[in-house]
Coordinates of C-alpha atoms and ligand atoms in Angstrom, one line a residue:
M1 CA 58.4 72.5 79.3
N2 CA 57.9 69.3 81.3
I3 CA 55.3 69.6 84.0
A4 CA 54.6 66.3 85.7
I5 CA 51.1 65.7 86.8
S6 CA 49.2 63.4 89.1
M7 CA 46.8 60.7 87.9
A8 CA 44.0 63.1 88.4
G9 CA 45.7 65.5 86.0
R10 CA 46.6 68.0 88.7
K11 CA 50.1 68.9 89.6
R12 CA 51.0 67.6 93.1
V13 CA 53.0 70.0 95.2
A14 CA 54.6 69.4 98.7
V15 CA 55.0 72.6 100.7
I16 CA 57.6 72.0 103.4
G17 CA 56.8 74.1 106.4
G18 CA 53.5 75.5 107.6
G19 CA 54.5 79.0 108.7
A20 CA 53.3 82.3 107.1
V21 CA 55.3 81.6 104.0
G22 CA 54.2 78.0 103.6
V23 CA 50.5 78.5 104.1
S24 CA 50.4 81.5 101.7
T25 CA 52.3 79.4 99.1
A26 CA 49.9 76.5 99.6
L27 CA 46.8 78.8 99.1
W28 CA 48.1 80.4 95.9
L29 CA 49.1 77.0 94.5
Q30 CA 45.5 75.8 95.2
R31 CA 44.3 78.7 93.1
D32 CA 46.5 77.4 90.3
G33 CA 44.6 74.1 90.5
C34 CA 47.4 72.1 92.2
E35 CA 46.9 69.3 94.7
V36 CA 48.8 70.6 97.7
T37 CA 50.1 69.0 100.8
I38 CA 51.7 71.0 103.6
I39 CA 54.2 69.1 105.7
D40 CA 55.1 70.3 109.2
P41 CA 56.2 68.4 112.3
N42 CA 54.0 70.4 114.6
E43 CA 50.4 69.6 115.4
G44 CA 49.2 72.9 114.2
L45 CA 50.4 75.4 111.6
G46 CA 52.2 78.7 112.5
E47 CA 54.2 77.3 115.4
G48 CA 57.6 78.5 114.2
A49 CA 58.8 82.1 113.9
S50 CA 55.3 82.9 112.6
F51 CA 53.9 82.2 116.0
G52 CA 55.3 85.0 118.2
N53 CA 56.4 87.8 115.9
A54 CA 55.3 91.4 116.4
G55 CA 52.5 91.0 113.9
C56 CA 53.5 94.0 111.7
L57 CA 52.3 94.0 108.2
N58 CA 54.4 96.9 107.0
P59 CA 55.0 97.7 103.4
S60 CA 57.3 100.4 104.7
S61 CA 59.8 97.8 106.1
I62 CA 62.1 98.1 103.1
I63 CA 65.2 99.2 105.1
P64 CA 67.7 96.3 105.4
M65 CA 69.2 95.5 108.8
S66 CA 72.8 96.2 107.7
M67 CA 73.0 100.0 107.1
P68 CA 76.0 102.3 106.7
G69 CA 77.3 103.3 110.1
N70 CA 75.7 100.4 112.0
L71 CA 79.0 98.7 112.6
S72 CA 80.2 101.6 114.9
K73 CA 77.1 101.1 117.0
V74 CA 77.6 97.3 117.6
P75 CA 80.1 97.5 120.5
G76 CA 77.7 99.8 122.4
W77 CA 74.8 97.5 121.7
L78 CA 76.7 94.4 122.8
L79 CA 77.9 96.1 126.1
D80 CA 74.5 97.5 127.0
P81 CA 72.5 94.9 129.1
L82 CA 69.3 96.4 127.7
G83 CA 70.8 96.5 124.1
P84 CA 69.1 95.1 121.1
L85 CA 71.9 92.7 120.1
T86 CA 73.7 89.8 121.8
I87 CA 76.1 87.1 120.6
R88 CA 76.7 83.8 122.5
W89 CA 80.5 83.8 122.2
Q90 CA 80.6 80.0 121.6
Y91 CA 78.6 80.7 118.5
L92 CA 80.9 83.4 117.2
P93 CA 83.2 81.2 115.0
K94 CA 80.1 79.7 113.4
I95 CA 78.4 83.0 112.7
A96 CA 81.6 85.0 111.7
P97 CA 81.3 84.4 107.9
W98 CA 77.6 85.4 108.0
L99 CA 78.5 88.6 110.0
M100 CA 81.2 89.5 107.5
R101 CA 78.6 89.3 104.7
F102 CA 76.2 91.3 106.8
V103 CA 78.7 94.1 107.2
A104 CA 79.6 93.9 103.5
A105 CA 75.9 94.3 102.6
G106 CA 75.7 97.6 104.4
T107 CA 77.1 99.9 101.8
E108 CA 74.8 102.6 100.4
P109 CA 74.7 101.2 96.8
R110 CA 73.8 97.7 98.2
V111 CA 71.3 99.1 100.6
R112 CA 69.6 100.9 97.8
K113 CA 69.3 97.6 95.8
Q114 CA 68.0 95.7 98.8
A115 CA 65.4 98.4 99.6
S116 CA 64.2 98.3 96.1
A117 CA 63.8 94.5 96.1
L118 CA 62.0 94.6 99.5
K119 CA 59.7 97.3 98.2
G120 CA 58.4 94.9 95.5
L121 CA 58.1 92.0 98.0
L122 CA 56.2 93.9 100.7
H123 CA 53.9 95.9 98.5
D124 CA 50.3 95.6 99.4
T125 CA 50.9 93.0 102.1
V126 CA 47.6 93.8 103.9
G127 CA 45.6 93.5 100.7
L128 CA 47.2 90.2 99.8
Y129 CA 46.4 88.6 103.2
Q130 CA 42.9 90.0 103.0
E131 CA 42.6 88.2 99.7
L132 CA 43.9 84.9 101.1
A133 CA 41.8 85.0 104.3
E134 CA 38.1 84.4 104.7
P135 CA 36.3 87.8 105.4
D136 CA 35.6 86.8 109.1
A137 CA 39.2 85.9 109.8
S138 CA 40.5 88.9 108.0
Q139 CA 38.2 91.2 110.0
K140 CA 39.1 89.5 113.3
F141 CA 42.9 89.2 112.8
I142 CA 44.0 92.0 110.5
K143 CA 43.8 95.7 111.5
R144 CA 44.6 98.6 109.2
N145 CA 45.2 101.3 111.7
G146 CA 48.7 102.4 110.5
H147 CA 52.0 102.0 112.2
L148 CA 54.2 104.3 114.2
I149 CA 58.0 104.6 114.5
V150 CA 59.0 106.8 117.4
Y151 CA 62.2 108.6 118.5
R152 CA 63.2 110.3 121.6
T153 CA 64.9 113.2 119.8
Q154 CA 65.0 114.9 116.4
A155 CA 68.8 114.1 116.3
E156 CA 68.0 110.4 116.5
Y157 CA 65.5 110.7 113.8
K158 CA 67.9 112.6 111.6
N159 CA 70.5 109.9 112.2
D160 CA 68.3 107.5 110.2
R161 CA 68.3 109.9 107.3
L162 CA 69.1 107.3 104.6
G163 CA 66.2 105.1 105.6
W164 CA 63.8 108.0 105.4
Q165 CA 65.2 109.1 102.1
L166 CA 64.8 105.6 100.6
R167 CA 61.2 105.3 101.8
R168 CA 60.4 108.7 100.2
E169 CA 62.2 107.7 96.9
H170 CA 60.0 104.5 96.9
G171 CA 56.8 106.4 97.3
I172 CA 56.0 105.1 100.7
S173 CA 53.8 107.7 102.3
F174 CA 54.2 108.8 105.9
D175 CA 53.6 111.8 108.1
V176 CA 56.1 113.2 110.5
L177 CA 54.3 114.1 113.8
D178 CA 55.4 116.5 116.4
S179 CA 55.1 115.7 120.1
H180 CA 51.6 117.1 120.4
E181 CA 50.2 115.2 117.4
L182 CA 52.0 112.0 118.5
H183 CA 50.5 112.0 122.0
Q184 CA 47.1 112.7 120.6
L185 CA 47.4 109.6 118.4
E186 CA 48.9 107.4 121.2
P187 CA 48.2 108.9 124.6
A188 CA 50.0 106.0 126.4
L189 CA 53.4 107.0 125.0
S190 CA 56.0 108.5 127.3
R191 CA 56.5 112.3 127.2
D192 CA 60.2 111.5 126.5
V193 CA 59.2 110.5 123.0
N194 CA 59.2 113.6 120.8
V195 CA 59.1 112.5 117.2
G196 CA 56.7 110.1 115.5
I197 CA 56.5 108.8 112.0
F198 CA 53.1 107.6 111.1
F199 CA 52.4 105.2 108.2
P200 CA 48.7 105.5 107.6
H201 CA 48.4 102.6 105.2
N202 CA 50.2 99.9 107.2
G203 CA 48.5 97.2 109.2
Y204 CA 49.1 94.5 111.7
T205 CA 47.7 91.3 112.9
T206 CA 46.3 90.8 116.4
N207 CA 47.4 87.2 116.5
P208 CA 50.0 86.0 113.9
N209 CA 49.6 82.3 114.9
A210 CA 45.8 82.5 114.7
L211 CA 46.0 84.2 111.3
V212 CA 48.2 81.4 109.9
R213 CA 45.9 78.8 111.4
A214 CA 42.9 80.5 109.9
L215 CA 44.6 80.5 106.5
G216 CA 45.3 76.8 107.2
E217 CA 41.6 76.2 107.8
N218 CA 40.9 77.8 104.5
F219 CA 43.4 75.6 102.8
L220 CA 41.8 72.5 104.3
H221 CA 38.4 73.7 103.3
N222 CA 39.6 74.0 99.7
G223 CA 40.7 70.4 99.7
G224 CA 44.3 70.8 100.9
V225 CA 46.1 68.2 103.0
I226 CA 48.2 68.9 106.1
K227 CA 50.6 66.1 106.9
Q228 CA 52.2 66.1 110.3
G229 CA 55.8 65.0 109.8
T230 CA 59.4 66.1 109.2
A231 CA 60.5 66.3 105.6
K232 CA 64.0 64.9 105.4
D233 CA 65.1 64.5 101.8
F234 CA 64.2 64.6 98.1
I235 CA 64.0 61.7 95.8
F236 CA 65.0 62.5 92.2
Q237 CA 65.1 60.7 88.9
D238 CA 67.5 62.6 86.7
D239 CA 66.4 66.2 87.1
K240 CA 62.8 65.3 88.0
L241 CA 61.6 65.3 91.5
Q242 CA 59.8 62.0 92.4
G243 CA 59.1 62.4 96.0
V244 CA 59.8 63.9 99.4
M245 CA 61.0 61.6 102.3
V246 CA 58.7 62.4 105.2
N247 CA 59.8 60.7 108.4
D248 CA 60.5 57.3 106.9
T249 CA 58.1 57.1 104.0
I250 CA 58.3 58.6 100.5
M251 CA 55.5 61.0 99.6
Q252 CA 55.2 61.1 95.9
T253 CA 55.1 64.6 94.4
D254 CA 55.8 66.5 91.2
A255 CA 57.2 69.6 92.9
A256 CA 58.2 70.9 96.3
V257 CA 58.5 74.3 97.9
V258 CA 61.0 74.7 100.8
C259 CA 59.4 77.0 103.3
A260 CA 61.1 75.6 106.4
G261 CA 62.2 79.0 107.7
A262 CA 65.4 78.9 109.7
R263 CA 65.6 75.1 109.1
S264 CA 65.7 75.2 105.3
L265 CA 69.5 74.7 104.9
P266 CA 69.6 70.9 104.6
F267 CA 67.2 71.0 101.7
V268 CA 69.4 73.5 99.9
R269 CA 72.5 71.5 100.4
T270 CA 70.8 68.3 99.1
C271 CA 70.1 70.3 95.9
G272 CA 73.7 71.4 95.4
D273 CA 73.1 75.0 96.4
N274 CA 74.8 76.9 99.2
V275 CA 73.2 79.9 100.8
M276 CA 74.2 81.9 104.0
L277 CA 71.1 81.2 106.1
D278 CA 71.5 81.6 109.8
T279 CA 69.1 82.6 112.6
E280 CA 68.6 85.9 114.4
R281 CA 66.8 84.6 117.5
G282 CA 64.2 87.0 118.8
Y283 CA 62.0 87.2 121.9
H284 CA 58.6 88.5 123.0
I285 CA 56.9 89.1 126.3
M286 CA 53.1 89.4 126.5
I287 CA 51.4 91.4 129.2
K288 CA 47.8 90.4 129.9
N289 CA 45.3 93.2 130.5
P290 CA 48.0 95.9 130.0
E291 CA 47.7 99.3 131.7
A292 CA 48.9 100.9 128.5
V293 CA 46.3 100.9 125.7
L294 CA 47.7 101.2 122.2
N295 CA 45.8 101.8 118.9
R296 CA 48.3 100.3 116.6
S297 CA 51.8 98.7 116.4
I298 CA 54.6 101.0 117.6
M299 CA 58.3 100.6 116.8
D300 CA 60.7 102.1 119.4
A301 CA 63.6 103.3 117.2
T302 CA 65.8 103.7 120.2
G303 CA 65.1 100.4 122.0
K304 CA 64.6 98.6 118.7
F305 CA 61.5 96.6 119.7
V306 CA 57.9 96.7 118.7
A307 CA 54.8 97.0 120.9
T308 CA 51.7 95.6 119.4
P309 CA 48.2 95.4 120.9
M310 CA 47.2 91.8 120.4
E311 CA 44.2 89.6 121.1
F312 CA 45.5 88.4 124.4
G313 CA 47.5 91.4 125.6
L314 CA 50.3 93.8 124.8
R315 CA 53.1 92.1 122.9
L316 CA 56.6 93.6 123.3
A317 CA 58.8 91.9 120.6
G318 CA 62.3 92.2 119.3
T319 CA 66.0 91.8 120.2
V320 CA 68.5 89.8 118.1
E321 CA 70.5 87.0 119.6
F322 CA 73.1 85.1 117.6
A323 CA 73.2 81.6 119.2
G324 CA 72.1 79.2 116.5
L325 CA 69.3 76.7 116.4
D326 CA 70.2 74.5 119.4
A327 CA 71.1 76.7 122.4
A328 CA 68.5 77.1 125.1
P329 CA 66.6 80.4 125.3
D330 CA 68.0 83.1 127.5
W331 CA 64.8 84.4 129.0
R332 CA 66.5 87.5 130.4
R333 CA 66.4 88.7 126.8
A334 CA 62.6 88.6 126.9
R335 CA 62.3 90.1 130.4
I336 CA 64.5 93.1 129.2
L337 CA 61.6 93.9 127.0
T338 CA 59.4 94.8 129.9
K339 CA 61.9 97.4 131.1
L340 CA 62.1 98.8 127.6
G341 CA 58.3 98.7 127.4
R342 CA 57.9 100.7 130.6
A343 CA 60.4 103.3 129.4
L344 CA 58.1 103.8 126.4
F345 CA 54.7 103.4 128.2
P346 CA 55.1 104.7 131.8
S347 CA 51.7 103.3 132.9
L348 CA 53.1 99.7 132.6
L349 CA 54.1 98.3 135.9
A350 CA 57.7 97.7 137.0
D351 CA 56.9 94.2 138.1
Y352 CA 54.2 91.8 136.9
P353 CA 53.1 88.6 138.5
E354 CA 54.1 85.7 136.4
E355 CA 50.4 84.8 135.6
R356 CA 50.1 88.1 133.7
L357 CA 53.2 87.4 131.5
S358 CA 54.0 84.9 128.7
L359 CA 57.4 84.6 127.2
W360 CA 58.5 83.3 123.8
M361 CA 61.6 82.8 121.7
G362 CA 61.7 82.2 117.9
F363 CA 64.1 81.8 115.1
R364 CA 64.1 84.5 112.4
P365 CA 65.4 82.8 109.2
S366 CA 68.0 85.4 108.3
M367 CA 70.2 86.1 105.3
P368 CA 73.1 88.6 105.7
D369 CA 71.7 91.0 103.0
S370 CA 68.2 91.0 104.5
L371 CA 66.7 89.5 101.4
P372 CA 65.0 86.1 101.3
V373 CA 65.9 83.2 98.9
I374 CA 63.2 82.8 96.3
G375 CA 64.1 80.8 93.2
T376 CA 64.5 77.3 91.8
S377 CA 67.2 74.9 93.0
R378 CA 70.3 74.0 91.0
R379 CA 69.4 70.3 91.1
S380 CA 65.9 70.6 89.6
Q381 CA 63.4 73.2 88.7
D382 CA 60.8 71.1 90.6
V383 CA 62.3 72.3 93.9
V384 CA 61.5 75.9 94.7
Y385 CA 63.0 77.8 97.6
A386 CA 61.0 80.4 99.6
F387 CA 62.7 81.1 102.9
G388 CA 65.1 83.5 104.7
H389 CA 62.9 86.5 105.3
G390 CA 64.5 87.6 108.5
H391 CA 62.6 90.4 110.2
V392 CA 59.9 90.7 107.6
G393 CA 58.7 87.2 106.9
L394 CA 55.1 87.7 108.1
A395 CA 54.7 90.8 106.0
A396 CA 56.4 89.3 103.0
G397 CA 54.8 85.9 103.3
A398 CA 51.7 86.5 101.1
R399 CA 53.7 87.8 98.1
T400 CA 56.4 85.2 98.5
G401 CA 53.8 82.6 98.2
L402 CA 52.5 84.1 95.0
L403 CA 56.1 84.2 93.6
A404 CA 56.7 80.6 94.7
A405 CA 53.5 79.6 92.8
D406 CA 54.8 81.4 89.7
L407 CA 57.9 79.3 89.9
V408 CA 56.2 76.0 90.5
M409 CA 53.9 76.7 87.6
Q410 CA 56.9 77.7 85.5
R411 CA 55.5 81.2 84.7
T412 CA 57.7 84.3 84.6
A413 CA 57.6 85.7 88.2
H414 CA 55.2 88.6 88.4
I415 CA 57.9 90.9 89.9
D416 CA 61.7 91.0 89.4
I417 CA 63.1 88.3 91.7
S418 CA 66.7 88.4 90.6
A419 CA 67.8 90.0 94.0
F420 CA 66.4 86.9 95.8
S421 CA 68.3 84.4 93.7
P422 CA 69.8 81.4 95.6
R423 CA 73.0 81.9 93.6
R424 CA 73.5 85.6 94.3
F425 CA 76.5 85.1 96.6
Ligands
LIG501 C1 60.7 88.7 117.8 C2 60.3 88.6 116.4 C3 59.5 89.6 115.9 C4 59.1 89.7 114.5 N1 58.3 90.6 114.0 C5 57.9 90.6 112.8 C6 56.9 91.5 112.3 O1 56.3 92.3 113.0 N2 56.5 91.4 111.0 C7 57.1 90.5 110.1 O2 56.8 90.6 108.9 N3 58.0 89.6 110.5 C8 58.4 89.6 111.8 N4 59.3 88.7 112.3 C9 59.9 87.7 111.4 C10 58.9 86.6 111.0 O3 58.3 86.1 112.2 C11 59.6 85.5 110.2 O4 60.3 86.1 109.2 C12 58.5 84.6 109.6 O5 57.6 84.2 110.6 C13 59.1 83.5 108.8 O6 58.1 82.7 108.3 P1 58.4 81.3 107.7 O7 57.1 80.7 107.3 O8 59.5 81.4 106.7 O9 59.0 80.5 108.9 P2 58.4 79.8 110.2 O10 57.2 80.5 110.7 O11 59.5 79.5 111.1 O12 57.8 78.4 109.6 C14 58.7 77.4 109.2 C15 58.0 76.1 109.4 O13 58.7 75.0 108.8 C16 58.6 73.9 109.7 N5 59.7 73.0 109.4 C17 61.0 73.1 109.8 N6 61.7 72.1 109.4 C18 60.8 71.3 108.8 C19 61.0 70.0 108.1 N7 62.2 69.4 108.1 N8 59.9 69.5 107.5 C20 58.7 70.1 107.6 N9 58.5 71.3 108.2 C21 59.6 71.9 108.7 C22 58.5 74.5 111.1 O14 57.9 73.6 112.0 C23 57.7 75.8 110.9 O15 56.4 75.6 111.1 C24 59.6 88.7 113.7 C25 60.4 87.6 114.2 C26 60.7 87.6 115.5 C27 61.5 86.5 116.1

């Protein structure tokens, strides 16, 4: 074993990217006694996908995106202007290989393996964040009120049979509520909604960006360094990492963890690996002082979006848009969410003045098999990958950080990570 150390005798680690995954990684590494620097081009942490997500901390989100039977639904989704999926046709040639892998990932045996891997990664997400955050921040930003998935009809619910079976097999507890119980729990819900699945142990954050920032404050307080800049390349000597090129200067380091979300690919290529990372762009719209009051995050299984009561209003978040990292946002995708929101919560208004709305688009870092990449690089074990969490990167961030710290410290990972291998394709 050859662990390089700084002059002060502590291992220096550069964490590339200050989202939910990066900041969690940095905090766990500090607990291992490392000298940690987070590198991020933004002025504050949590400005990437971790900024505007739906805030769900759901250990129950073990069901991958590609499921048996989904392919037949795609044409309907693409043709529906309110549908959950869109592809910019110019991007189709680029995304085609990813989409083929995505479809191939959706067989029942593969889905079973993916669900099992996600179960390990998402387990106790709320508890881990509570451990990483200061009690004040934890109390302010993390709620443990459970989570609801709602359906219009029993038939729709039964259509998702495999997902429910897998959750049961993995010991995830939930209650199936009838219409009466459901509306008692969430009176703002439309009477068209008849089935609700309640996960009593799930949680959510009232402000994902503020949670990441609070974790960043904690990191600074423990002696961490945040360096504003863009990491561009690695400097190696043989198989040892010597430094990270940040803007135009070399930052010396003994190890690096790539947590750059949807922008992680250049680092992987530099290290001789090749993974199928792309982005599923998603949108949110926030309504200030909403007419509908919610007690927890609610996923609409029909509209495929999540409504979460947040610090500054009601957030409606979701949709998948394949258009890559460079195309301008299509804000119609965000505005669609108000229509879908009103169908779920009839007390919301049909039209809002712009000052009551805020819109956001972000880049989910997505792999076709819905599993992140967590492992060491081919080039050197000093470079660790921790990205590609798609729809569950907030929830999975805390445990991913713990796993990344295991790898940096060259310990056996505390759960089986073979399914997340960078060389699994
Ligand atoms: C609409 C929507 C709703 C969602 N809802 C949920 C949800 O409810 N629950 C959930 O668990 N997940 C959800 N997600 C997914 C989740 O937001 C992401 O999986 C997660 O935020 C990814 O975190 P990350 O730290 O890997 O990436 P990011 O948060 O994107 O952070 C990556 C960071 O890397 C930095 N970076 C990029 N390039 C460089 C570079 N060269 N050098 C240095 N730094 C760099 C970026 O500036 C950024 O800060 C949702 C996503 C969307 C879009």
